[in-house]
Amino acid sequence: MTRIVVAAAIIDEMSAKLLLAQRNYPPEVAGLWELPGGKVEDGETWQAALEREIAEELGMTIEAGQQFGAAVGLSVELELVALRARPVGGAPRALDHAALRWVDAAGLRAMADAGELVPADTTWLEDLLELLA
Ligand code: 523
């Protein structure tokens, strides 16, 4: 059965910036930046799973919204989907990541051009730039 991994495009509307998180592991992607998230548990909605994962990993509260962009097949078992999200409370902390960074559209494009994003997440580059415009 396919397991869903949800990833959050947490956008601060005031500054038009997106929150990126730098992975610690596994070695293939350590040091690269991703939309933070994690696996959906049985019986959980995608939104509830994302709100839980972000609370666990970043110590902040978000309101998860609609899916955007295309789903990405990671393996036979795993499928990655992106959801929009709004920060609701608390400053993000890198509890599970190497570092965190807020980027604007130009900053995101520069990181993508430099190959600094996790490969699967680069699929959403144009969608993310649109959300930040
Ligand atoms: N990705 C990915 N992009 C992205 C996320 C959140 C996850 O490509 N924005 C991939 C990385 C892993 C798989 O999805 O291959 C599961 O992610 P995650 O973060 O849940 O992986 P682990 O290794 O932390 O899994 P758990 O230990 O079960 O939490």
mmCIF file of C-alpha atoms in Angstrom, residues 13 15 23 25 29-30 34 36 43 45-46 51 65 86-87 91 102 106-107 111 116 130:
data_model
loop_
_atom_site.group_PDB
_atom_site.id
_atom_site.type_symbol
_atom_site.label_atom_id
_atom_site.label_comp_id
_atom_site.label_asym_id
_atom_site.label_seq_id
_atom_site.Cartn_x
_atom_site.Cartn_y
_atom_site.Cartn_z
ATOM 1 C CA GLU A 13 2.060 36.430 3.786
ATOM 2 C CA SER A 15 6.979 39.137 3.969
ATOM 3 C CA ARG A 23 17.947 17.933 6.052
ATOM 4 C CA TYR A 25 19.902 12.684 6.819
ATOM 5 C CA VAL A 29 20.139 14.486 0.787
ATOM 6 C CA ALA A 30 21.878 15.695 3.955
ATOM 7 C CA GLU A 34 13.195 20.800 1.722
ATOM 8 C CA PRO A 36 9.366 20.204 5.993
ATOM 9 C CA GLY A 43 -6.641 7.387 9.971
ATOM 10 C CA THR A 45 -6.076 13.479 7.248
ATOM 11 C CA TRP A 46 -3.183 14.961 5.252
ATOM 12 C CA GLU A 51 0.125 20.031 11.433
ATOM 13 C CA GLY A 65 -4.494 23.985 3.531
ATOM 14 C CA ARG A 86 -0.081 29.311 7.105
ATOM 15 C CA PRO A 87 2.011 29.975 10.225
ATOM 16 C CA ALA A 91 8.736 30.818 15.924
ATOM 17 C CA TRP A 102 12.932 32.005 5.184
ATOM 18 C CA ALA A 106 14.464 35.268 -5.785
ATOM 19 C CA GLY A 107 16.165 33.417 -2.958
ATOM 20 C CA MET A 111 18.839 27.934 -4.286
ATOM 21 C CA GLU A 116 20.509 23.181 -3.016
ATOM 22 C CA GLU A 130 3.649 31.542 -8.075
#
